[in-house]
Amino acid sequence: MFSASKIPFHLLKKPYRLLILVFSASKKLYCLLIWVNRGLILVFSASILQKLA
């Protein structure tokens, strides 16, 4: 009975860790995307200003 209740806990624990890893990775990727987006906007606005000047 003890081993039977222990197995589902381990099965639940692994996907939970995987979910945390995926979540943290996606959070980092999201931050990276924001930084890339900001950089592109800065470059784009700078090129527009150069064309106007």
Coordinates of N, CA and C in Angstrom, one line a residue:
M1 N 0.8 -1.2 0.0 CA 0.0 0.0 0.0 C 0.9 1.3 0.0
F2 N 2.0 1.2 0.7 CA 2.9 2.4 0.8 C 3.6 2.7 -0.5
S3 N 4.0 1.6 -1.2 CA 4.7 1.8 -2.5 C 3.7 2.2 -3.5
A4 N 2.5 1.8 -3.4 CA 1.4 2.1 -4.4 C 1.1 3.6 -4.3
S5 N 1.1 4.1 -3.1 CA 0.8 5.6 -2.9 C 2.1 6.4 -3.2
K6 N 3.3 5.8 -3.2 CA 4.5 6.5 -3.4 C 4.8 6.7 -4.9
I7 N 4.4 5.8 -5.8 CA 4.6 5.8 -7.2 C 3.8 7.0 -7.8
P8 N 2.5 7.2 -7.6 CA 1.9 8.4 -8.2 C 2.5 9.7 -7.8
F9 N 3.0 9.8 -6.6 CA 3.6 11.0 -6.1 C 4.9 11.4 -6.9
H10 N 5.7 10.3 -7.2 CA 6.9 10.5 -8.1 C 6.5 10.9 -9.5
L11 N 5.4 10.3 -10.0 CA 4.9 10.6 -11.3 C 4.4 12.0 -11.4
L12 N 3.8 12.5 -10.3 CA 3.3 13.9 -10.2 C 4.5 14.9 -10.1
K13 N 5.5 14.4 -9.3 CA 6.6 15.3 -9.0 C 7.4 15.6 -10.3
K14 N 7.7 14.7 -11.1 CA 8.5 14.9 -12.3 C 7.9 15.9 -13.3
P15 N 6.6 15.7 -13.7 CA 6.0 16.7 -14.6 C 5.9 18.1 -14.0
Y16 N 5.8 18.1 -12.7 CA 5.7 19.4 -12.0 C 7.1 20.1 -12.1
R17 N 8.2 19.4 -12.0 CA 9.5 20.0 -12.1 C 9.7 20.4 -13.6
L18 N 9.2 19.6 -14.5 CA 9.4 19.9 -15.9 C 8.6 21.2 -16.3
L19 N 7.4 21.3 -15.6 CA 6.5 22.5 -15.8 C 7.2 23.7 -15.3
I20 N 7.9 23.6 -14.2 CA 8.6 24.8 -13.6 C 9.8 25.2 -14.5
L21 N 10.5 24.2 -15.1 CA 11.6 24.4 -16.0 C 11.1 25.1 -17.2
V22 N 10.0 24.6 -17.8 CA 9.4 25.2 -19.0 C 9.0 26.6 -18.7
F23 N 8.3 26.8 -17.6 CA 7.8 28.1 -17.2 C 8.9 29.1 -17.1
S24 N 10.0 28.8 -16.4 CA 11.2 29.7 -16.2 C 11.9 29.9 -17.5
A25 N 11.9 28.9 -18.4 CA 12.6 29.1 -19.7 C 11.7 30.0 -20.6
S26 N 10.4 29.8 -20.6 CA 9.5 30.7 -21.4 C 9.6 32.1 -20.9
K27 N 9.7 32.3 -19.5 CA 9.8 33.6 -18.9 C 11.1 34.3 -19.4
K28 N 12.2 33.6 -19.5 CA 13.4 34.1 -19.9 C 13.3 34.5 -21.4
L29 N 12.7 33.6 -22.2 CA 12.5 33.8 -23.6 C 11.7 35.0 -23.9
Y30 N 10.6 35.2 -23.0 CA 9.7 36.4 -23.1 C 10.5 37.7 -22.9
C31 N 11.4 37.7 -21.9 CA 12.2 38.8 -21.5 C 13.1 39.1 -22.7
L32 N 13.7 38.1 -23.3 CA 14.6 38.2 -24.4 C 13.9 38.8 -25.6
L33 N 12.7 38.4 -25.8 CA 11.9 38.9 -26.9 C 11.6 40.4 -26.7
I34 N 11.3 40.8 -25.5 CA 11.0 42.2 -25.2 C 12.2 43.0 -25.5
W35 N 13.4 42.5 -25.1 CA 14.6 43.3 -25.3 C 14.9 43.4 -26.8
V36 N 14.7 42.3 -27.5 CA 14.9 42.3 -29.0 C 14.0 43.3 -29.6
N37 N 12.7 43.3 -29.2 CA 11.7 44.2 -29.7 C 12.1 45.7 -29.4
R38 N 12.5 45.9 -28.2 CA 13.0 47.3 -27.9 C 14.1 47.7 -28.7
G39 N 15.1 46.9 -28.9 CA 16.2 47.2 -29.8 C 15.8 47.5 -31.2
L40 N 14.9 46.7 -31.7 CA 14.4 46.9 -33.1 C 13.7 48.2 -33.2
I41 N 12.9 48.5 -32.2 CA 12.1 49.8 -32.2 C 13.1 51.0 -32.2
L42 N 14.2 50.9 -31.4 CA 15.2 51.9 -31.3 C 15.9 52.1 -32.6
V43 N 16.3 51.0 -33.2 CA 17.0 51.0 -34.5 C 16.1 51.6 -35.6
F44 N 14.8 51.2 -35.6 CA 13.8 51.6 -36.6 C 13.6 53.1 -36.5
S45 N 13.4 53.6 -35.2 CA 13.1 55.0 -35.0 C 14.4 55.8 -35.3
A46 N 15.5 55.3 -35.1 CA 16.8 56.0 -35.4 C 17.0 56.1 -36.9
S47 N 16.6 55.1 -37.6 CA 16.7 55.1 -39.1 C 15.7 56.1 -39.7
I48 N 14.5 56.2 -39.1 CA 13.5 57.2 -39.6 C 14.0 58.6 -39.3
L49 N 14.6 58.8 -38.1 CA 15.1 60.1 -37.8 C 16.2 60.6 -38.7
Q50 N 17.0 59.6 -39.1 CA 18.2 59.9 -40.0 C 17.6 60.2 -41.4
K51 N 16.5 59.6 -41.8 CA 15.9 59.8 -43.1 C 15.3 61.2 -43.1
L52 N 14.7 61.6 -42.0 CA 14.1 62.9 -41.9 C 15.1 64.0 -41.8
A53 N 16.2 63.8 -41.2 CA 17.3 64.8 -41.0 C 18.0 65.1 -42.3

